[in-house]
mmCIF file of C-alpha atoms in Angstrom:
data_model
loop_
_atom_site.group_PDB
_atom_site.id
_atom_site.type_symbol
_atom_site.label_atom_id
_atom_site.label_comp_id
_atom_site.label_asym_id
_atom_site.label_seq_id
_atom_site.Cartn_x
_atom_site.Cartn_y
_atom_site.Cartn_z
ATOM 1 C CA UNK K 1 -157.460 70.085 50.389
ATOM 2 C CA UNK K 2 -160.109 67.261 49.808
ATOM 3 C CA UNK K 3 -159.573 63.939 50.710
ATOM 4 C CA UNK K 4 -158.973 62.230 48.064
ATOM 5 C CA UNK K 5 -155.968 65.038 47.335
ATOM 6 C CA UNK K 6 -154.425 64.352 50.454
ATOM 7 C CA UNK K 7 -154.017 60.160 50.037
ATOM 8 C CA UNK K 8 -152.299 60.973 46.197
ATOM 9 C CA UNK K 9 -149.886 63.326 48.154
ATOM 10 C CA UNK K 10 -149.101 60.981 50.828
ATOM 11 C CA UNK K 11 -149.320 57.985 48.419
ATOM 12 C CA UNK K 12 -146.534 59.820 46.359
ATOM 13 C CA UNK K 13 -144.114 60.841 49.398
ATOM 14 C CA UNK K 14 -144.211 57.199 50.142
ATOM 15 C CA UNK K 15 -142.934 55.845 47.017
ATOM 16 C CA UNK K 16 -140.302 58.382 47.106
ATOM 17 C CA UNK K 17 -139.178 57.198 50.657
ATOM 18 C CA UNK K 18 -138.843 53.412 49.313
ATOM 19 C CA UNK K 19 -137.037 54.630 46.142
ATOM 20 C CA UNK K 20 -134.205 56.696 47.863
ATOM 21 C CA UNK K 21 -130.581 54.597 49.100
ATOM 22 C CA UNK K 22 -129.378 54.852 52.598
ATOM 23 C CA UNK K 23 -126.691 57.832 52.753
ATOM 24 C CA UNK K 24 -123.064 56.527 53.068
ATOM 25 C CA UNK K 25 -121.150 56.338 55.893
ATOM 26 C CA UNK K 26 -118.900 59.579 55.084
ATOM 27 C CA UNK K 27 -116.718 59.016 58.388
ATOM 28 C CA UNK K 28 -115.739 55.725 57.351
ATOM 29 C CA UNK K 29 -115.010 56.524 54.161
ATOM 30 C CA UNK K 30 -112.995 59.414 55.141
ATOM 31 C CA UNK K 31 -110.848 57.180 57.289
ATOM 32 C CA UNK K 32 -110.090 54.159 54.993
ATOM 33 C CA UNK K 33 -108.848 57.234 52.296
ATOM 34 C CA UNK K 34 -106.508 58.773 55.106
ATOM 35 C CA UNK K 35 -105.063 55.470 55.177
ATOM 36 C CA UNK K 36 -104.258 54.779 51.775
ATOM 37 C CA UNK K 37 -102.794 58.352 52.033
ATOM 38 C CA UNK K 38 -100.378 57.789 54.490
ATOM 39 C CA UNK K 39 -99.080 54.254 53.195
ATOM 40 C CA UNK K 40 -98.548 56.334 49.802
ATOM 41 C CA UNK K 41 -95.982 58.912 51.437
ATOM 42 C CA UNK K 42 -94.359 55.895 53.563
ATOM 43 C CA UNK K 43 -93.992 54.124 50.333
ATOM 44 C CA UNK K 44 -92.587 57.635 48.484
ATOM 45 C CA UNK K 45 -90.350 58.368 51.379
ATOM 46 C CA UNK K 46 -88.839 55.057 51.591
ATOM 47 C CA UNK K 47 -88.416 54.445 47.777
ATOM 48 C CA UNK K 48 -86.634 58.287 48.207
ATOM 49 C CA UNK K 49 -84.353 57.015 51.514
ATOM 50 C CA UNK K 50 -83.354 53.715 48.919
ATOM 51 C CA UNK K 51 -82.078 56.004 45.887
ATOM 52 C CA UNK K 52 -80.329 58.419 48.702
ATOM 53 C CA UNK K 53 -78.165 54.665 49.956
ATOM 54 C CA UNK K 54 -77.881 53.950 46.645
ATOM 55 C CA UNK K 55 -76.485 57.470 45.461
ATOM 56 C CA UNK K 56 -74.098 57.044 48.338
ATOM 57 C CA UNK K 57 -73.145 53.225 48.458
ATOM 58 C CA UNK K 58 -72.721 52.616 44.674
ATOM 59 C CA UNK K 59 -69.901 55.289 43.805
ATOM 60 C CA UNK K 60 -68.336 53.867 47.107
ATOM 61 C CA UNK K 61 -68.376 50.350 45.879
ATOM 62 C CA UNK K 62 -67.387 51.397 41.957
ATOM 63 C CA UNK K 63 -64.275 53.656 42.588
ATOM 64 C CA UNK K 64 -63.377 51.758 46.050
ATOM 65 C CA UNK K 65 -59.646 50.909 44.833
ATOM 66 C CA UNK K 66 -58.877 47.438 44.604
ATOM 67 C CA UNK K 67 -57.292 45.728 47.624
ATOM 68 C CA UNK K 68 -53.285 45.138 46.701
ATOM 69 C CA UNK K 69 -51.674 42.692 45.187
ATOM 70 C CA UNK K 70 -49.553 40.554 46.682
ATOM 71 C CA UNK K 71 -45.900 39.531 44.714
ATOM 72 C CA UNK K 72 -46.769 35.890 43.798
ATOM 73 C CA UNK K 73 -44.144 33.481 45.356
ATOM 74 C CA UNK K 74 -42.301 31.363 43.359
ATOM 75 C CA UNK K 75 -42.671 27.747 43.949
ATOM 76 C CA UNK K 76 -39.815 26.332 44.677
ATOM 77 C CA UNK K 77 -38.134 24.518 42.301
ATOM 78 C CA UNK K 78 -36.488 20.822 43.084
ATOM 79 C CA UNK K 79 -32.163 20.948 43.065
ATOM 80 C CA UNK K 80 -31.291 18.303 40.292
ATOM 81 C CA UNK K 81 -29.123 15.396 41.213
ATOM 82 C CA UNK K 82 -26.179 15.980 38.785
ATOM 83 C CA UNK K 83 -24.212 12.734 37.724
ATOM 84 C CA UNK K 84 -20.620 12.586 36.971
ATOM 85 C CA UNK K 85 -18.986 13.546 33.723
ATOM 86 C CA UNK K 86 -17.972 10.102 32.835
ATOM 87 C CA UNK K 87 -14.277 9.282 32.939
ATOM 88 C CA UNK K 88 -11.317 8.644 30.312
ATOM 89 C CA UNK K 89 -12.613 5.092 29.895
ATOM 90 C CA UNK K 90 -16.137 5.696 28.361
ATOM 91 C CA UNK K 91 -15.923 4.314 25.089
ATOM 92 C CA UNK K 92 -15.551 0.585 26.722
ATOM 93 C CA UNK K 93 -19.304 0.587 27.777
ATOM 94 C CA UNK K 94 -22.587 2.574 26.930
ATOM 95 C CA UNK K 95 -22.785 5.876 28.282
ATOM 96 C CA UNK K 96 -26.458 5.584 30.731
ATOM 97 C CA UNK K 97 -28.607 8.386 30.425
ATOM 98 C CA UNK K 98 -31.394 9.101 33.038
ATOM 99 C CA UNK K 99 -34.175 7.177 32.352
ATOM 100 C CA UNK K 100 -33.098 4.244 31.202
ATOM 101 C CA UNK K 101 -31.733 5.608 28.026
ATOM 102 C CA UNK K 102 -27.797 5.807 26.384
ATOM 103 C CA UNK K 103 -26.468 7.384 23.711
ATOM 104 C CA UNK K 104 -26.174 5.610 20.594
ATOM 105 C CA UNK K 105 -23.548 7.939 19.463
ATOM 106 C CA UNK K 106 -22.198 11.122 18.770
ATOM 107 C CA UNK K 107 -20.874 12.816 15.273
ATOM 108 C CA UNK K 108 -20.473 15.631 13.165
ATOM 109 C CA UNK K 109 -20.041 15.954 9.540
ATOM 110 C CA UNK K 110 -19.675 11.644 9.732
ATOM 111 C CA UNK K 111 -16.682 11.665 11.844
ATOM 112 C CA UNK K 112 -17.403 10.681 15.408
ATOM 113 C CA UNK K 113 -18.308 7.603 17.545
ATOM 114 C CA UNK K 114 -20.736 4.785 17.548
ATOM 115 C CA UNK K 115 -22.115 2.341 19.776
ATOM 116 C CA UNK K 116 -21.141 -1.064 18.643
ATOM 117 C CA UNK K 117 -21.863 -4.012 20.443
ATOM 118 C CA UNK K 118 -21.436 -2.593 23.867
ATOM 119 C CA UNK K 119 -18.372 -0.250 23.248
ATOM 120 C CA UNK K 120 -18.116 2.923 21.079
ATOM 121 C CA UNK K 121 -15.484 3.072 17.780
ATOM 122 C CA UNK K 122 -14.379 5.732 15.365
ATOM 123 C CA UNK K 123 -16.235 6.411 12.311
ATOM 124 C CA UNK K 124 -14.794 8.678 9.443
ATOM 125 C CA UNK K 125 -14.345 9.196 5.952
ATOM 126 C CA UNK K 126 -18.332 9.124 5.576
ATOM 127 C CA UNK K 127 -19.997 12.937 4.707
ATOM 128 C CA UNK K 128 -22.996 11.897 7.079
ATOM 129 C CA UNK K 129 -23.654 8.912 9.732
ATOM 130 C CA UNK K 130 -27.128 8.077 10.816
ATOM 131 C CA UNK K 131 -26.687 5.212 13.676
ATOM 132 C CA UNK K 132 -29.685 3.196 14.155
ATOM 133 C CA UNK K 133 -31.376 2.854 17.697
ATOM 134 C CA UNK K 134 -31.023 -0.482 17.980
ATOM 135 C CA UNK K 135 -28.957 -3.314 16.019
ATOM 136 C CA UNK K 136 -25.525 -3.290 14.875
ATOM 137 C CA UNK K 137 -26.239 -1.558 11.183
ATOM 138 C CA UNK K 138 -25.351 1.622 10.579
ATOM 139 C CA UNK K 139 -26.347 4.102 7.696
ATOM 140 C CA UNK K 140 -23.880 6.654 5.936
ATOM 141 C CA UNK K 141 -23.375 8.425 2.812
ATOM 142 C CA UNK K 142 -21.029 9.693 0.653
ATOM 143 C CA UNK K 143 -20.770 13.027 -1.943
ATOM 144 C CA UNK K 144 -19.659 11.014 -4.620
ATOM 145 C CA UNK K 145 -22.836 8.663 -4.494
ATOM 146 C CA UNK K 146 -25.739 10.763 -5.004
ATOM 147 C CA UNK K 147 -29.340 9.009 -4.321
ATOM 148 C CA UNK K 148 -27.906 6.073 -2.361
ATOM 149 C CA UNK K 149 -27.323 5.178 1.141
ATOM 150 C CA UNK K 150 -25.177 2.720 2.504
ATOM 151 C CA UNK K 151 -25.499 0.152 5.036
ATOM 152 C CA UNK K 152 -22.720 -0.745 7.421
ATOM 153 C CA UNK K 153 -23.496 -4.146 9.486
ATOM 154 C CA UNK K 154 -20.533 -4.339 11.990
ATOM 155 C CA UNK K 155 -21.936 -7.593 13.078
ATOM 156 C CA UNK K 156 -21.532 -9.062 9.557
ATOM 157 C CA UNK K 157 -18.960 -7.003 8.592
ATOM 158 C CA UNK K 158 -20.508 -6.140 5.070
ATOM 159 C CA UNK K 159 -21.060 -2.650 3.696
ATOM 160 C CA UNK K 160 -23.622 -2.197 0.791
ATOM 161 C CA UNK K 161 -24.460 0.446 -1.391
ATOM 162 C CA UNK K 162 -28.764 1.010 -2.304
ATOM 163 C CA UNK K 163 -30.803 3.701 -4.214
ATOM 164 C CA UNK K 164 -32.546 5.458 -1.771
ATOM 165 C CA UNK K 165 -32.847 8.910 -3.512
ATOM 166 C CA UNK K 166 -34.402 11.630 -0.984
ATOM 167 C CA UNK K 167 -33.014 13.668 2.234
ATOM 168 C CA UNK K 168 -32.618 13.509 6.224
ATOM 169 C CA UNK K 169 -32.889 9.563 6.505
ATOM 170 C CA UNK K 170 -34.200 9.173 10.016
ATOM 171 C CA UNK K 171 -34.449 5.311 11.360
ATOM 172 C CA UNK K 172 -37.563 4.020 12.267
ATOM 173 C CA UNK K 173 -38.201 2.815 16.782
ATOM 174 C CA UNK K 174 -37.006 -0.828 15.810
ATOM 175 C CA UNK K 175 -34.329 0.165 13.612
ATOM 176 C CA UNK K 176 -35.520 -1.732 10.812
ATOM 177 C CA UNK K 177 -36.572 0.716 8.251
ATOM 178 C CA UNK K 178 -34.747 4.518 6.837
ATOM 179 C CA UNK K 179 -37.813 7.007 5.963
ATOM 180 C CA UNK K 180 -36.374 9.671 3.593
ATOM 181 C CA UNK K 181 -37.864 13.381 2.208
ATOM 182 C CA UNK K 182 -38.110 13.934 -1.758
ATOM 183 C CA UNK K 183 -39.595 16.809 -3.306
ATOM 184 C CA UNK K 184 -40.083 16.372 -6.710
ATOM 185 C CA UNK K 185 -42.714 16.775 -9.461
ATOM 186 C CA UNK K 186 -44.354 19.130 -7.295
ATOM 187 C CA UNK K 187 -45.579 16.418 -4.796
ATOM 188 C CA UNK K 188 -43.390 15.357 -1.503
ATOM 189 C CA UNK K 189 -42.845 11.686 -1.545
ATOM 190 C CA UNK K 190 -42.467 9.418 0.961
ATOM 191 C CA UNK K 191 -39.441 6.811 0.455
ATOM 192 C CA UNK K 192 -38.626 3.531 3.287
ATOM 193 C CA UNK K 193 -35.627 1.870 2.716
ATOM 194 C CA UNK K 194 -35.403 -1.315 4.600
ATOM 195 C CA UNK K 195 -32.203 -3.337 5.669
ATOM 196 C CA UNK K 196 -32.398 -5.609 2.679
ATOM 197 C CA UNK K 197 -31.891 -2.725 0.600
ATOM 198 C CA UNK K 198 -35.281 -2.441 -1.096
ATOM 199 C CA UNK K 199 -36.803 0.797 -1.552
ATOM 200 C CA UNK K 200 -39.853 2.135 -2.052
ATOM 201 C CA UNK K 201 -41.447 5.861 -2.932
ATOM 202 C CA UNK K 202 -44.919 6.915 -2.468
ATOM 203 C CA UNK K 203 -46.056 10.545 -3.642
ATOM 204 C CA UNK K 204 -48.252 12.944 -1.553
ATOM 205 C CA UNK K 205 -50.902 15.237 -2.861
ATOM 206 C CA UNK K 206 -49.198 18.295 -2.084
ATOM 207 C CA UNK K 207 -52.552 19.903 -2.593
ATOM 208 C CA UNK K 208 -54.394 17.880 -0.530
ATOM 209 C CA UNK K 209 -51.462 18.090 1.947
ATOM 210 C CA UNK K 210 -50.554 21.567 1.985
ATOM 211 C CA UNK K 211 -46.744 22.249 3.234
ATOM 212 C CA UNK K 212 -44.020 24.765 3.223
ATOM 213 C CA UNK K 213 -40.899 25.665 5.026
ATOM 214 C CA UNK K 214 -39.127 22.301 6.708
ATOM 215 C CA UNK K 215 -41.448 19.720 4.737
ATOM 216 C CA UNK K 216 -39.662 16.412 6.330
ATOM 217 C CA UNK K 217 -40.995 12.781 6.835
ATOM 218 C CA UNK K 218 -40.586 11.950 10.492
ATOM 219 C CA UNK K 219 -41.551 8.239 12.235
ATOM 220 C CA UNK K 220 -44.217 8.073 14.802
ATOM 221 C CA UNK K 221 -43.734 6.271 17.571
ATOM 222 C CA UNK K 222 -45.384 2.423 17.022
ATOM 223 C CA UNK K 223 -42.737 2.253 13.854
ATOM 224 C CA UNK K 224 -45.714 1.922 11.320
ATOM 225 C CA UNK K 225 -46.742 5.508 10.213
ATOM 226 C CA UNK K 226 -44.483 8.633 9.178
ATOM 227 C CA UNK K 227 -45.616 12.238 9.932
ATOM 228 C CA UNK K 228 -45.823 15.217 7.997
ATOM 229 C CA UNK K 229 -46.442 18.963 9.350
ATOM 230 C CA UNK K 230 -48.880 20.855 7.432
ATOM 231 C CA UNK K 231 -48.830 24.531 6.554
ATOM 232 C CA UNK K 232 -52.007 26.699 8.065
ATOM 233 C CA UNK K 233 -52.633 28.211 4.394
ATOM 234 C CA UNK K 234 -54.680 30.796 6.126
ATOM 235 C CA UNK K 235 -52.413 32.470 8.369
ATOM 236 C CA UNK K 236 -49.359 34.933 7.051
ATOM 237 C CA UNK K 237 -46.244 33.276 6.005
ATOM 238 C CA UNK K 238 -42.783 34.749 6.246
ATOM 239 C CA UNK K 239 -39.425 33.422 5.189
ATOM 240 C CA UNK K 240 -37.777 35.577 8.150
ATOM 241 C CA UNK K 241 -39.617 32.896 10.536
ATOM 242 C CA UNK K 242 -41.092 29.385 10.163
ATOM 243 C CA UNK K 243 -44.510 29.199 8.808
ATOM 244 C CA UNK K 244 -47.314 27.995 10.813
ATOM 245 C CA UNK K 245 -48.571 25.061 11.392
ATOM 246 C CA UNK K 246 -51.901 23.947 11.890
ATOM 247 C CA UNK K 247 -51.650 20.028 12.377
ATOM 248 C CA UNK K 248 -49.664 16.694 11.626
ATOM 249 C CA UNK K 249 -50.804 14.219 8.993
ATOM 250 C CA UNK K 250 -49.861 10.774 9.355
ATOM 251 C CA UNK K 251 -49.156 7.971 6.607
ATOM 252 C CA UNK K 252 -48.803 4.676 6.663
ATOM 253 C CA UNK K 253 -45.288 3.202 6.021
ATOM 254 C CA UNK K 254 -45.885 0.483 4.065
ATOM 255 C CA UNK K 255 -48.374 1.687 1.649
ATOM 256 C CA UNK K 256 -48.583 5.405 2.116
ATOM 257 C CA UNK K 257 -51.817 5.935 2.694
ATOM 258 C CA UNK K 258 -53.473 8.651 4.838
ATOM 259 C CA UNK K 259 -54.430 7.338 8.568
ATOM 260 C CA UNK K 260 -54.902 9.853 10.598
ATOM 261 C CA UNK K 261 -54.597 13.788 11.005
ATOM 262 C CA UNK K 262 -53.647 15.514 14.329
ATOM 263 C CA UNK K 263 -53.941 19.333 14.925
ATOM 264 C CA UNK K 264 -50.476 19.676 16.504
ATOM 265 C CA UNK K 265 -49.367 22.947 15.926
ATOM 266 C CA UNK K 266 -45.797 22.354 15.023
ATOM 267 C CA UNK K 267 -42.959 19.828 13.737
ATOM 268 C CA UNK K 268 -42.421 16.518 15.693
ATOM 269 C CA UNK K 269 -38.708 16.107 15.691
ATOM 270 C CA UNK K 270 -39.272 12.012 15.390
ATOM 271 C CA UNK K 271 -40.649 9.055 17.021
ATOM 272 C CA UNK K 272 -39.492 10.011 20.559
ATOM 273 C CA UNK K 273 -41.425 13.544 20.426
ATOM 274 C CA UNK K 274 -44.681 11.356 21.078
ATOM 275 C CA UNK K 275 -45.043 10.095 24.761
ATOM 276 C CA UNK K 276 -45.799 5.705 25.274
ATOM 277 C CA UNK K 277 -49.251 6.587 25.595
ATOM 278 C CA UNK K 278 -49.964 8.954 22.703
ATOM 279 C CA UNK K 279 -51.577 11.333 24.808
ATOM 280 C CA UNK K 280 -48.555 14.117 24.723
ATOM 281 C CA UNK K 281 -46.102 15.382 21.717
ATOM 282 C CA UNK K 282 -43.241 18.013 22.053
ATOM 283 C CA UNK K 283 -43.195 19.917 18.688
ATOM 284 C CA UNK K 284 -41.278 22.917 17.722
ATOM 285 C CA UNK K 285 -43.664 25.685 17.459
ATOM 286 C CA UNK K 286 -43.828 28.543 14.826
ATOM 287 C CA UNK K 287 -40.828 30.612 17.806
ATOM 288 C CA UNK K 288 -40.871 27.995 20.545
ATOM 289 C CA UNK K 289 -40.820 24.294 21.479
ATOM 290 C CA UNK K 290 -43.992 23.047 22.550
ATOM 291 C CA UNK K 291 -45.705 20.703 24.768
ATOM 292 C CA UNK K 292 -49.075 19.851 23.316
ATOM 293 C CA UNK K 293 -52.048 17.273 23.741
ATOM 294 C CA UNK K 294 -51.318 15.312 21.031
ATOM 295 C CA UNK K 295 -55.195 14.496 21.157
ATOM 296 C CA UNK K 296 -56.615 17.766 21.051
ATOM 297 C CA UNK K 297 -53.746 19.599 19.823
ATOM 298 C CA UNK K 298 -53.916 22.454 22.832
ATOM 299 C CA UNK K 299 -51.040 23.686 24.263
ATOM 300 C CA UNK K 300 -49.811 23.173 27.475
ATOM 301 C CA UNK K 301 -46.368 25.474 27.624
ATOM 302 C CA UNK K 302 -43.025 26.169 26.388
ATOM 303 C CA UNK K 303 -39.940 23.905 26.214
ATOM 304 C CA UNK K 304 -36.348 24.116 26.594
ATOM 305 C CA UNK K 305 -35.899 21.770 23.492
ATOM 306 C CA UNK K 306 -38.104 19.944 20.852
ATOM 307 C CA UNK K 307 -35.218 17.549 20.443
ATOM 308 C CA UNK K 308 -36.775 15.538 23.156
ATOM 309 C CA UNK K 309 -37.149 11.850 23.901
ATOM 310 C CA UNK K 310 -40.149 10.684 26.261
ATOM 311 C CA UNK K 311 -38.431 8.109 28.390
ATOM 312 C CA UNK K 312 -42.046 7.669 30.276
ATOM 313 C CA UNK K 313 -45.583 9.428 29.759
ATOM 314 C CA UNK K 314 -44.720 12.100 32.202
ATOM 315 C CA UNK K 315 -41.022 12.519 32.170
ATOM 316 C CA UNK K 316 -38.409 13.917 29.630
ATOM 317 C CA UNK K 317 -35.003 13.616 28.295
ATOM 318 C CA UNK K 318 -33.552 16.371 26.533
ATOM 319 C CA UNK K 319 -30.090 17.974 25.615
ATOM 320 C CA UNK K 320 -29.673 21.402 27.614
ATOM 321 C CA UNK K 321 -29.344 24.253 25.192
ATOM 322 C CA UNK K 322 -26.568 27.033 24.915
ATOM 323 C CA UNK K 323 -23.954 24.510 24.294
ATOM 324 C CA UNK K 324 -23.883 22.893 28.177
ATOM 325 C CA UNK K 325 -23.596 19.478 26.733
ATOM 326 C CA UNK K 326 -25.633 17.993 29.567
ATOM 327 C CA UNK K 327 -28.807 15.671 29.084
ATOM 328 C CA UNK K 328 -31.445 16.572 31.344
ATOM 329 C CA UNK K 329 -34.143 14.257 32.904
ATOM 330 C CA UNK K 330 -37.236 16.659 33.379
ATOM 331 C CA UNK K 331 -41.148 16.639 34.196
ATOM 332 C CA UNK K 332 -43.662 17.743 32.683
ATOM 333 C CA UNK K 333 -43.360 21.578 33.911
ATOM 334 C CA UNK K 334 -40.414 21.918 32.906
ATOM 335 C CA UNK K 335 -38.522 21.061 36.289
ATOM 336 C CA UNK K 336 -34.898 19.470 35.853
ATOM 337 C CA UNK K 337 -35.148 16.506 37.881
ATOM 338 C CA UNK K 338 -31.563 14.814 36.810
ATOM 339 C CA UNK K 339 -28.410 15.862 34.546
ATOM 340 C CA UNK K 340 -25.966 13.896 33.086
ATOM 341 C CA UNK K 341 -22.709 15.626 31.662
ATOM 342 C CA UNK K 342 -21.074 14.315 28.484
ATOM 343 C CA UNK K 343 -17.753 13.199 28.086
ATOM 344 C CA UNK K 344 -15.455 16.151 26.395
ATOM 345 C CA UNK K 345 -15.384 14.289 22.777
ATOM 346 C CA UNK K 346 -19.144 14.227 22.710
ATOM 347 C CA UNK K 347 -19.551 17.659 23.322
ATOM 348 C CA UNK K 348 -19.810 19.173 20.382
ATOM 349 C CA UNK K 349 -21.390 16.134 18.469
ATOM 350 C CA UNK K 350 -24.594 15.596 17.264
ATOM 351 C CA UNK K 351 -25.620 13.056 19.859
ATOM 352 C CA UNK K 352 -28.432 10.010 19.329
ATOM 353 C CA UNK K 353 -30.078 8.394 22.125
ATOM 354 C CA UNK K 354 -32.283 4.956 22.216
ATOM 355 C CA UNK K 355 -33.974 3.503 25.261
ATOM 356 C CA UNK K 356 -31.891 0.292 26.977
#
């Protein structure tokens, strides 16, 4: 080989020496992928060990039966203080009534008793009696005078026939002012009779103010608006039951204007149904008396009664039911806090009450 032969060889096997990369280091290598090996089958075997708990826990926890329940214990309910049936001598003062109240009197078919100045007398030969809460005038009527109501003031001693055509006359808080329930020319109309014997109508839009079944003007409580329960005209009506309700609208008593509307479920029973503060109405429901938020209309339970009278914002007088004759002083739930027995003539009256 000449010269010149051999430095082109050698020149050549140099340049390949500079071109060629270290080798790798193959034991290293092999050890970093061993370890991502083995954290892959701790990861698999614990992900396995969590669905095997799992498998066994959840079935445990889904059809464990639930602990038992316990018979709920009845609060116990407060023992009324029962007053005593007053005595032979009752008509020569006002009966009291728990809260503060008495009875303004007590008839049937306009034969019965009413309070007058501070004793009670016999009324009869009237078909119906309506006394008022307050004052010494009563209101009556009579077959043979169709459309007119007449006012009795004991204190004056003067009876007076007035047109006052309509039906269940109910006497306004202050016992100034009859409200009274006509149905004619398809509207409702509203019609005040005051105690100077002037009367005046106002219709309803019977359209506007949809109702059925028990349609009857009732007083608020502050004396200057009359109610009326509206029919829910989207809910089934039946004449085996009374029809829904889905609020009270309220008119103004000495025009007849719309004020205000209410969504009280049911039919206040008059101006006592509304507790002092507004905030609370008893109403008789669709099947049961009701106590409802008279704001938002929700309701809060059953009632014995819906003949009530709110002597305070959180306390009730009503007339027991199934014939006991005694007035009952309750809460709000319901509990009997106080009863009062009538005297035996009262019994089986129609009895009106008015605060002291």
């Amino acid at each position: 080989m000449s010269r010149t032969t051999e430095d082109a060889l050698r020149a050549a096997v140099q340049d390949l020496v500079g071109e060629a990369r270290p080798a790798p280091d193959l034991a290293a290598v092999a050890i970093a992928r061993g370890r991502r090996l083995r954290a892959r089958r701790r990861a698999t075997a614990g992900t396995a060990v969590l669905v095997a708990v799992l498998a066994v826990t959840v079935p445990f926890v889904l059809l464990r039966p639930a602990p038992p329940t316990r018979p709920a214990v009845p609060e116990p309910q407060p023992t009324p203080s029962v007053h005593a049936t007053p005595g032979t001598g009752w008509k020569d003062s006002p009966l009291a009534l728990p809260g503060g109240w008495r009875v303004t009197g007590g008839v049937r078919g306009g034969s019965g008793y009413l309070l007058d100045r501070g004793r009670y007398v016999r009324t009869r030969g009237y078909d119906e009696v309506w006394p008022a809460p307050t004052g010494t005038v009563t209101a009556v009527a009579d077959e043979d005078r169709p459309g007119q109501i007449g006012l009795v003031d004991s204190r004056k001693a003067t009876m007076r026939w007035y047109r006052a055509p309509g039906a269940d006359p109910q006497w306004s808080p202050d016992g100034r002012r009859l409200v009274l329930t006509r149905f004619r020319q398809g509207a409702h109309h509203i019609g005040i009779l005051a105690l100077d014997g002037t009367f005046r109508e106002y219709a309803v839009d019977r359209t506007r103010y949809f109702c059925t079944d028990r349609c009857l003007f009732t007083w608020a409580r502050n004396g200057r608006e009359v109610a009326l329960p509206l029919t829910d005209a989207f809910k089934p009506r039946s004449e085996s039951e009374r029809h829904p309700r889905w609020g009270v609208q309220f008119f103004s008593a000495d025009d007849g204007k719309p004020t205000r509307f209410v969504t009280i479920p049911g039919d206040p029973a008059g101006p006592w149904a509304f507790s002092p503060d507004g905030q609370w109405a008893v109403v008789q429901g669709q099947r049961d008396p009701l106590l409802v938020d008279a704001v938002t209309g929700t309701v809060v339970r059953t009632l014995p009664s819906a003949e009530v009278a709110w002597v305070s914002n959180d306390r009730l007088l009503y007339r027991r039911p199934s014939g006991s004759g005694d007035f009952v002083l309750a809460d709000t739930e319901g509990r009997e806090l106080e009863r009062q027995p009538l005297p035996r003539e009262l019994v089986d009256r129609d009895v009106s009450v008015a605060p002291q």
